[in-house]
JSON list of C-alpha atoms and ligand atoms in Angstrom, two decimals:
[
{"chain": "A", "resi": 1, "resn": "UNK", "atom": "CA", "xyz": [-80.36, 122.33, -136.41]},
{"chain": "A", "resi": 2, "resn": "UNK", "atom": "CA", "xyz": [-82.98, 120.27, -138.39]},
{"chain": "A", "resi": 3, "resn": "UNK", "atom": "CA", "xyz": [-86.78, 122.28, -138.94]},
{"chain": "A", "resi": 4, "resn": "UNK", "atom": "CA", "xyz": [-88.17, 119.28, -138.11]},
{"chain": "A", "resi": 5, "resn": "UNK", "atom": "CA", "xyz": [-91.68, 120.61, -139.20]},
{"chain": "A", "resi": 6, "resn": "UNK", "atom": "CA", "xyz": [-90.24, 121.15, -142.27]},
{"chain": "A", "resi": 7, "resn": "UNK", "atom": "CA", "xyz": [-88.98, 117.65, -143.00]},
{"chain": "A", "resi": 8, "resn": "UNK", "atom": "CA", "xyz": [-91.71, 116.17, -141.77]},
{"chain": "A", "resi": 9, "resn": "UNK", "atom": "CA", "xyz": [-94.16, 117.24, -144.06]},
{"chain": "A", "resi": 10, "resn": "UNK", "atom": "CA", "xyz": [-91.72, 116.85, -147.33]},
{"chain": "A", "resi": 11, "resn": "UNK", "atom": "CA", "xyz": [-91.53, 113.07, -145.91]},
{"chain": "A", "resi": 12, "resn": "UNK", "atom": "CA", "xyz": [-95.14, 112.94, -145.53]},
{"chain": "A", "resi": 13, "resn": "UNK", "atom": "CA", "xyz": [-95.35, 114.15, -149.26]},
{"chain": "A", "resi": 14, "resn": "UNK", "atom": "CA", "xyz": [-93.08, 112.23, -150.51]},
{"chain": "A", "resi": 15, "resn": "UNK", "atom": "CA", "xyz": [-94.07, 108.53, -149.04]},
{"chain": "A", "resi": 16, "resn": "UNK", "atom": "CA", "xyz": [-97.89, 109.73, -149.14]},
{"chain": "A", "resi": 17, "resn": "UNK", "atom": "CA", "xyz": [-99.57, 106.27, -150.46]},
{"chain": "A", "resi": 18, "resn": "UNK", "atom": "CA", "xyz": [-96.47, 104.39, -150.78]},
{"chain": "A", "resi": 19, "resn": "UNK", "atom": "CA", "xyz": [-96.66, 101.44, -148.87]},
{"chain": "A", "resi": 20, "resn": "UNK", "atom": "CA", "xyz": [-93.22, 99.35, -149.80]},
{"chain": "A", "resi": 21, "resn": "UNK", "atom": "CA", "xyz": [-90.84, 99.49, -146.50]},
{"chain": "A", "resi": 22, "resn": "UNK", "atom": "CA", "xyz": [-87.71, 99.34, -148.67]},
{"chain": "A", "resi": 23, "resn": "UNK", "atom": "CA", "xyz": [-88.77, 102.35, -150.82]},
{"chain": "A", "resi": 24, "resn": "UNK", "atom": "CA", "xyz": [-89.47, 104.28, -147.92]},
{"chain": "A", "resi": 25, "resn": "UNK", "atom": "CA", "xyz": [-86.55, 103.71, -146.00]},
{"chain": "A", "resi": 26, "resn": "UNK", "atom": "CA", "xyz": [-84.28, 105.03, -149.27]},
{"chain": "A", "resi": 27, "resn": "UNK", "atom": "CA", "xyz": [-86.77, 107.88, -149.63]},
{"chain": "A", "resi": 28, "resn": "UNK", "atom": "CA", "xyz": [-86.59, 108.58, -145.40]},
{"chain": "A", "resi": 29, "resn": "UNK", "atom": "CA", "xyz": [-82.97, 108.25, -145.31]},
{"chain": "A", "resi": 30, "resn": "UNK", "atom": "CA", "xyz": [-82.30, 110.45, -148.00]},
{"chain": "A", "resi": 31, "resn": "UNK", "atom": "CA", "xyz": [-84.38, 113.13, -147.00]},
{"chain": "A", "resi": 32, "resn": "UNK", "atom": "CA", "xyz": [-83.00, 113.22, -143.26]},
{"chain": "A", "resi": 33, "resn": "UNK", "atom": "CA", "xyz": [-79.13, 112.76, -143.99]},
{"chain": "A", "resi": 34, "resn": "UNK", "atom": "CA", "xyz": [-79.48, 115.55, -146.09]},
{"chain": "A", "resi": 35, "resn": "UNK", "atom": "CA", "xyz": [-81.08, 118.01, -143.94]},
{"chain": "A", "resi": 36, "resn": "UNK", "atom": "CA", "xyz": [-79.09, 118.22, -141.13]},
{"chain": "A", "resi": 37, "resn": "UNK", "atom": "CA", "xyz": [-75.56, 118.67, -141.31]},
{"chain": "A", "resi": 38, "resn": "UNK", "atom": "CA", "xyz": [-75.04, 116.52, -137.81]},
{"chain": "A", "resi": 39, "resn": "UNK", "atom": "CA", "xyz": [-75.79, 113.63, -139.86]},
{"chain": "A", "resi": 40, "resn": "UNK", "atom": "CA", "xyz": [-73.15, 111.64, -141.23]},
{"chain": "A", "resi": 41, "resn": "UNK", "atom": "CA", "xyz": [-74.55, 108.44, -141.31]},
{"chain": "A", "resi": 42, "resn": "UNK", "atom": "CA", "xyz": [-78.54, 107.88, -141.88]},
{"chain": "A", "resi": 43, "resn": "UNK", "atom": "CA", "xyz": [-79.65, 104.26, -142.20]},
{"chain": "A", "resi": 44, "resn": "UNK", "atom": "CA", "xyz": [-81.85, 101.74, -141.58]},
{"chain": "A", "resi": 45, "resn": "UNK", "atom": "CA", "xyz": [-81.48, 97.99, -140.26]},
{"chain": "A", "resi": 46, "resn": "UNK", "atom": "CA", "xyz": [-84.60, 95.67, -141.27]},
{"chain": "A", "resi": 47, "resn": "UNK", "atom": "CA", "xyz": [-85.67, 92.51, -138.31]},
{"chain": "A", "resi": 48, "resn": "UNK", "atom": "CA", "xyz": [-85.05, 89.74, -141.03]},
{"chain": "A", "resi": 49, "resn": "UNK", "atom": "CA", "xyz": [-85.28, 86.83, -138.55]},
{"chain": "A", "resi": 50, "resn": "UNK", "atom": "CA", "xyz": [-85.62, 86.73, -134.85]},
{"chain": "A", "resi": 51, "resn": "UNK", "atom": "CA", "xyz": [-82.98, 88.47, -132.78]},
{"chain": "A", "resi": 52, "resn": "UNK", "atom": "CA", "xyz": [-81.50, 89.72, -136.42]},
{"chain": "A", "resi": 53, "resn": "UNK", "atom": "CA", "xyz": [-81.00, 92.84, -138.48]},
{"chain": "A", "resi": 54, "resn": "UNK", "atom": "CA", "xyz": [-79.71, 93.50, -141.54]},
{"chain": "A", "resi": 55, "resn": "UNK", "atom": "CA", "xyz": [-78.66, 96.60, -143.47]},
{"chain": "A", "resi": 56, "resn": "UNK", "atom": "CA", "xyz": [-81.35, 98.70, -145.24]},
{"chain": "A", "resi": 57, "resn": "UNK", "atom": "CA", "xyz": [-81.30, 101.79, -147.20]},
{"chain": "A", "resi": 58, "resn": "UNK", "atom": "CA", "xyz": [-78.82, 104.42, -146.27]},
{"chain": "A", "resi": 59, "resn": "UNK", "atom": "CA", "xyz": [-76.69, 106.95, -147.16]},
{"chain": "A", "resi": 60, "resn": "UNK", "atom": "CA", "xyz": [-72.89, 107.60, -145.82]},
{"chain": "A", "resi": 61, "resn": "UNK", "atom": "CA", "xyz": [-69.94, 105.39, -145.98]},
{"chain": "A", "resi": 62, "resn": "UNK", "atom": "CA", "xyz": [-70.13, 101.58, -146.02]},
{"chain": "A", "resi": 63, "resn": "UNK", "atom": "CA", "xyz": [-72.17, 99.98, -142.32]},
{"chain": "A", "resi": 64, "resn": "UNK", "atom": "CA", "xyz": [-71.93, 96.69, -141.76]},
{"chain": "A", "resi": 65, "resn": "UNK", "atom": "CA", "xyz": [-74.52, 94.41, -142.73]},
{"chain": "A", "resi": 66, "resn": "UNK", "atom": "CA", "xyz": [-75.33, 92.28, -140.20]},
{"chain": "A", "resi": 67, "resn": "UNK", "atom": "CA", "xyz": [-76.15, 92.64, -136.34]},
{"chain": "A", "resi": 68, "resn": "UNK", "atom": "CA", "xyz": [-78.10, 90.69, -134.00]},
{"chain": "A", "resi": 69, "resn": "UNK", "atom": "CA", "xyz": [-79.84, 91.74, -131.37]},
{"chain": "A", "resi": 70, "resn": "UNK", "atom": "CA", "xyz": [-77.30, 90.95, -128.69]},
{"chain": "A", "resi": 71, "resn": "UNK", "atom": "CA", "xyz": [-74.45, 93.49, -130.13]},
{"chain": "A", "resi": 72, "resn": "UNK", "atom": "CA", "xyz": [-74.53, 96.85, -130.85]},
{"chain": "A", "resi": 73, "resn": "UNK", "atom": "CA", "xyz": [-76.54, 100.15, -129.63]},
{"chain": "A", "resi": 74, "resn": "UNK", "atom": "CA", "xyz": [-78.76, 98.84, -133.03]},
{"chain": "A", "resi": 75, "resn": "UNK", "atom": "CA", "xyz": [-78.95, 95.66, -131.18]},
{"chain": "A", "resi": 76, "resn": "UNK", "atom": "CA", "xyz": [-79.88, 97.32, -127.55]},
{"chain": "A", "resi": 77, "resn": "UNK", "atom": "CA", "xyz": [-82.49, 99.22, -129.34]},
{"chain": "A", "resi": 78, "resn": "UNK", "atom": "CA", "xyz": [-84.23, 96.70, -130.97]},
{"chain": "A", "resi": 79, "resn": "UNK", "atom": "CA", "xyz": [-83.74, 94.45, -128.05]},
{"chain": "A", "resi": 80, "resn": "UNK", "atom": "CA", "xyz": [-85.50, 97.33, -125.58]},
{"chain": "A", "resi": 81, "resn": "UNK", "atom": "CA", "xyz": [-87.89, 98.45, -128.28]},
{"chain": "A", "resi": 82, "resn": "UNK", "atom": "CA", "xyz": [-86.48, 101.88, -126.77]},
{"chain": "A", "resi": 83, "resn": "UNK", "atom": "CA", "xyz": [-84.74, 105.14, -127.97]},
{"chain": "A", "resi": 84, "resn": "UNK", "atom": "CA", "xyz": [-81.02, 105.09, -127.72]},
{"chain": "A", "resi": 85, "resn": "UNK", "atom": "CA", "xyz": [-79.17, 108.93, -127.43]},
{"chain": "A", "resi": 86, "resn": "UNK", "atom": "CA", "xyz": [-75.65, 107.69, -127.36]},
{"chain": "A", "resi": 87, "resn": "UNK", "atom": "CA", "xyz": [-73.24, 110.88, -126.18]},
{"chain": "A", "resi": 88, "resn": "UNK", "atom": "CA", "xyz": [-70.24, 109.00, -126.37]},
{"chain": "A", "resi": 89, "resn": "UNK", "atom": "CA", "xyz": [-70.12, 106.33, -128.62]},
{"chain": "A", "resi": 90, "resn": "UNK", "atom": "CA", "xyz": [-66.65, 104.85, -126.74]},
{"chain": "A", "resi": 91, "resn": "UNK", "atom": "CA", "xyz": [-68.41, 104.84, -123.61]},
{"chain": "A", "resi": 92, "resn": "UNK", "atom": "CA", "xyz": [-71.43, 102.56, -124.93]},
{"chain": "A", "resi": 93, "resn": "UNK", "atom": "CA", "xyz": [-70.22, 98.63, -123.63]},
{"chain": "A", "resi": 94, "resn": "UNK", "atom": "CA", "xyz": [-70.24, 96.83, -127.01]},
{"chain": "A", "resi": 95, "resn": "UNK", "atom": "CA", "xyz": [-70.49, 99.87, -129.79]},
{"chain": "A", "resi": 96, "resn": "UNK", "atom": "CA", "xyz": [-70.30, 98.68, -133.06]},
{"chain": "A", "resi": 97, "resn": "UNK", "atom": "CA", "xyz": [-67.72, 101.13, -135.01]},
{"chain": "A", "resi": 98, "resn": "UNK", "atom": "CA", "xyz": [-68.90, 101.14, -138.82]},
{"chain": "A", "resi": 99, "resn": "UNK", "atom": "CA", "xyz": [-66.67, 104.39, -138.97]},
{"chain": "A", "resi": 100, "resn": "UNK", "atom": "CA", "xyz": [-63.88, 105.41, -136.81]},
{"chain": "A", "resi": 101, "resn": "UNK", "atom": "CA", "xyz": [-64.89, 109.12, -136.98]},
{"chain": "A", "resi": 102, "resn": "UNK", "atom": "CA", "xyz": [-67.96, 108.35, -135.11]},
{"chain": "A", "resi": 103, "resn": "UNK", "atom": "CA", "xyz": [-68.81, 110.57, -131.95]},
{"chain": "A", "resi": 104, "resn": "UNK", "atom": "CA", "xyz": [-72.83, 109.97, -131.13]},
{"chain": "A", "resi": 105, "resn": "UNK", "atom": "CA", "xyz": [-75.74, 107.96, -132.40]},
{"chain": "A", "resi": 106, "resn": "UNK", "atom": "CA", "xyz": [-79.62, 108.06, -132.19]},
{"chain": "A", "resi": 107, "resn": "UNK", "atom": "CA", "xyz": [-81.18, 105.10, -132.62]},
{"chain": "A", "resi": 108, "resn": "UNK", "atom": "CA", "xyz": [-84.87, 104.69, -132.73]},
{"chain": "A", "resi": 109, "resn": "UNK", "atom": "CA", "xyz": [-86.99, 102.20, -132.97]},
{"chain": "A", "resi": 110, "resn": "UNK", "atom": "CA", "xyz": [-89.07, 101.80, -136.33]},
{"chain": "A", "resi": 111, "resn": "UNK", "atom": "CA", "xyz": [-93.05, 100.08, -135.58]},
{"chain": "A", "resi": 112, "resn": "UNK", "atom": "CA", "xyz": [-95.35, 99.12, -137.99]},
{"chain": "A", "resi": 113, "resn": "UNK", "atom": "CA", "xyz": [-98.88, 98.77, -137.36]},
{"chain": "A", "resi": 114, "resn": "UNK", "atom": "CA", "xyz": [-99.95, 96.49, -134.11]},
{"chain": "A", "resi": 115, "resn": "UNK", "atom": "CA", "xyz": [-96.52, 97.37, -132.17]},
{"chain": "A", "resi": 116, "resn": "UNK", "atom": "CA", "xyz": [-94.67, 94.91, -135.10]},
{"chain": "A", "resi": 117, "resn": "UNK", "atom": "CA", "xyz": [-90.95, 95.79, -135.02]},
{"chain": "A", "resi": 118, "resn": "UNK", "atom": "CA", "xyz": [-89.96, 96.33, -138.29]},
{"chain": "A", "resi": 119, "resn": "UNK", "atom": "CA", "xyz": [-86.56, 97.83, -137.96]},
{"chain": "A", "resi": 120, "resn": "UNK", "atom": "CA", "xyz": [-84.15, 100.50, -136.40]},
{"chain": "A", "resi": 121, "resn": "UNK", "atom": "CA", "xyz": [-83.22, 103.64, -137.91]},
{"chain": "A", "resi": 122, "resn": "UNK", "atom": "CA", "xyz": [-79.18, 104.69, -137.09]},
{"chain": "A", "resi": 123, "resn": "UNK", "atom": "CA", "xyz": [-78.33, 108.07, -137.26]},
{"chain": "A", "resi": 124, "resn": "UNK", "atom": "CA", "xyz": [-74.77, 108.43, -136.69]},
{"chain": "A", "resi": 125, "resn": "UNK", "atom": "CA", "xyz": [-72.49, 111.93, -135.94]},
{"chain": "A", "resi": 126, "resn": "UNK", "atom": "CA", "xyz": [-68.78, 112.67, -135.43]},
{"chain": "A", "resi": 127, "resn": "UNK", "atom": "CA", "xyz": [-69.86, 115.58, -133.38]},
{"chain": "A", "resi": 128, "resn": "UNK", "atom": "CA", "xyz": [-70.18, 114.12, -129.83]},
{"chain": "A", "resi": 129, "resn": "UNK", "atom": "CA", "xyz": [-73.43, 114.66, -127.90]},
{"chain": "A", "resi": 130, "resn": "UNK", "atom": "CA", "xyz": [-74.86, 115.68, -131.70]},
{"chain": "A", "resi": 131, "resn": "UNK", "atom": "CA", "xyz": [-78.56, 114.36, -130.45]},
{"chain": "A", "resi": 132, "resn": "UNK", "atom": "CA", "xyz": [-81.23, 115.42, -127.54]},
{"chain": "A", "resi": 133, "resn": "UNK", "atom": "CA", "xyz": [-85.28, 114.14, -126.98]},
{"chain": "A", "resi": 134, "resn": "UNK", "atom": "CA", "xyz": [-86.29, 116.75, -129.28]},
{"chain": "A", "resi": 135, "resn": "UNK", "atom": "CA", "xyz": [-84.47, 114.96, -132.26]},
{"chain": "A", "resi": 136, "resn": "UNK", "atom": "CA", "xyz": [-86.19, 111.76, -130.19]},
{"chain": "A", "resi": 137, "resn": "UNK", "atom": "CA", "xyz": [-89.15, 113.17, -130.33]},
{"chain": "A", "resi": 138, "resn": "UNK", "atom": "CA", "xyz": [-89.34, 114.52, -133.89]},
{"chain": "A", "resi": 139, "resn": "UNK", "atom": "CA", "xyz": [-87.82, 111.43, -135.86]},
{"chain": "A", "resi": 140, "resn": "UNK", "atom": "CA", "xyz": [-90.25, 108.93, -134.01]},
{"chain": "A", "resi": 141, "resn": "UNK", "atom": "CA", "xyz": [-93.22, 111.10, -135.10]},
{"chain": "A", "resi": 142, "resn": "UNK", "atom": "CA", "xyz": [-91.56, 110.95, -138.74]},
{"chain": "A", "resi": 143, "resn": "UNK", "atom": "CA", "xyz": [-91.23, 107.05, -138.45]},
{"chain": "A", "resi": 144, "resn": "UNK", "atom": "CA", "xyz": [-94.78, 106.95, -136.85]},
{"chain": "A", "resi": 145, "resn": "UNK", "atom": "CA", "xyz": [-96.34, 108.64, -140.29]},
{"chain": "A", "resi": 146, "resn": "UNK", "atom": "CA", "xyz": [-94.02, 106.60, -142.48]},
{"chain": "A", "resi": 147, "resn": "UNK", "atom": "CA", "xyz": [-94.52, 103.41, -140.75]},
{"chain": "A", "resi": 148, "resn": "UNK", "atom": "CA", "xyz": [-96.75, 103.13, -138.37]},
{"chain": "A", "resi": 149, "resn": "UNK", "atom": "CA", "xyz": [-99.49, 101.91, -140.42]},
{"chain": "A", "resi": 150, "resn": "UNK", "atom": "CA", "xyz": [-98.17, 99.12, -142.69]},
{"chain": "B", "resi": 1, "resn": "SME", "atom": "N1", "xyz": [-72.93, 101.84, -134.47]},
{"chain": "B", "resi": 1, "resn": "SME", "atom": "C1", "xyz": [-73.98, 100.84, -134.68]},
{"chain": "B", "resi": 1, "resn": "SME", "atom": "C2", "xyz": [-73.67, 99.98, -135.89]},
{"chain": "B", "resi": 1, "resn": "SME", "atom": "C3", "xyz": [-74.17, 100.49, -137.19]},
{"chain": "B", "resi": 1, "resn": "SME", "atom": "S1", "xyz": [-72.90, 101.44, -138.03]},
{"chain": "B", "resi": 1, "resn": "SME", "atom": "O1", "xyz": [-72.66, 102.57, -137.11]},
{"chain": "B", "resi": 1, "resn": "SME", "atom": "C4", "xyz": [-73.74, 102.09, -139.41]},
{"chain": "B", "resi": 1, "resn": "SME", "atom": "C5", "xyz": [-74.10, 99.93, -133.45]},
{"chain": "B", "resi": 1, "resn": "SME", "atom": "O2", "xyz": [-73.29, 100.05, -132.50]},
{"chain": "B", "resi": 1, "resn": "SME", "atom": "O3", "xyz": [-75.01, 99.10, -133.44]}
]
């Protein structure tokens, strides 16, 4: 299980007065995927256009690069601006398989300053029911530090 206290202040450290979103998405993905063994996909998808994302820094096998808003649990959770703790990826209507060993997914939704969407950030498992609201919890307040002021 991840010390998320832990991780968050290495992140803090390590983004502290960078302000490019693409460098900090490599640097936050990085950092996570590698401190949890649960995590076997750790990415980011950037809002390019309205009702779009497209891939951003990650690390794991290949994800697909494109997804609007309409498909996907990426696509539900930039479309609700909500959380999404998937137990069973099969059983989520529309899941978007990048990886056929895939069990469970956070997403979370990634805000910059003013509420501005700038992304989600997909953390994928092949553990089923790998995620709870205290990884919820902890990753938003790491994408609140990272991102919530730019
Ligand atoms: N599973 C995601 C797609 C991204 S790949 O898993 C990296 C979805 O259903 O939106």
């Amino acid at each position: 299980m991840s010390d998320y206290d832990e991780i968050r202040a290495r992140i803090r450290a390590l983004c502290e007065g960078e302000t490019d979103e693409v460098a900090l998405m490599a640097t936050v993905a990085c950092e996570l995927h590698h401190s949890d063994e649960r995590f076997d996909w750790t990415g980011f998808y950037r809002v390019v256009a309205p009702d779009l994302l497209k891939i951003g820094p990650y690390q794991g096998g290949h994800g697909c690069l494109v997804i609007p808003f309409s498909r996907g649990v990426c696509g539900a959770c930039a479309r609700t601006r909500e959380v999404q703790l998937v137990d069973d990826v099969e059983a989520f209507p529309g899941h978007i398989a990048c990886s056929s060993s895939t069990r469970s997914e956070i997403l979370l939704p990634v805000f910059g300053a003013g509420g501005r969407l700038i992304g989600v950030l997909d953390i994928d498992s092949d553990r089923p029911a790998a995620f709870d609201s205290r990884d919820a919890e902890a990753l938003s307040a790491i994408l609140a530090d990272v991102f919530g002021h730019l």
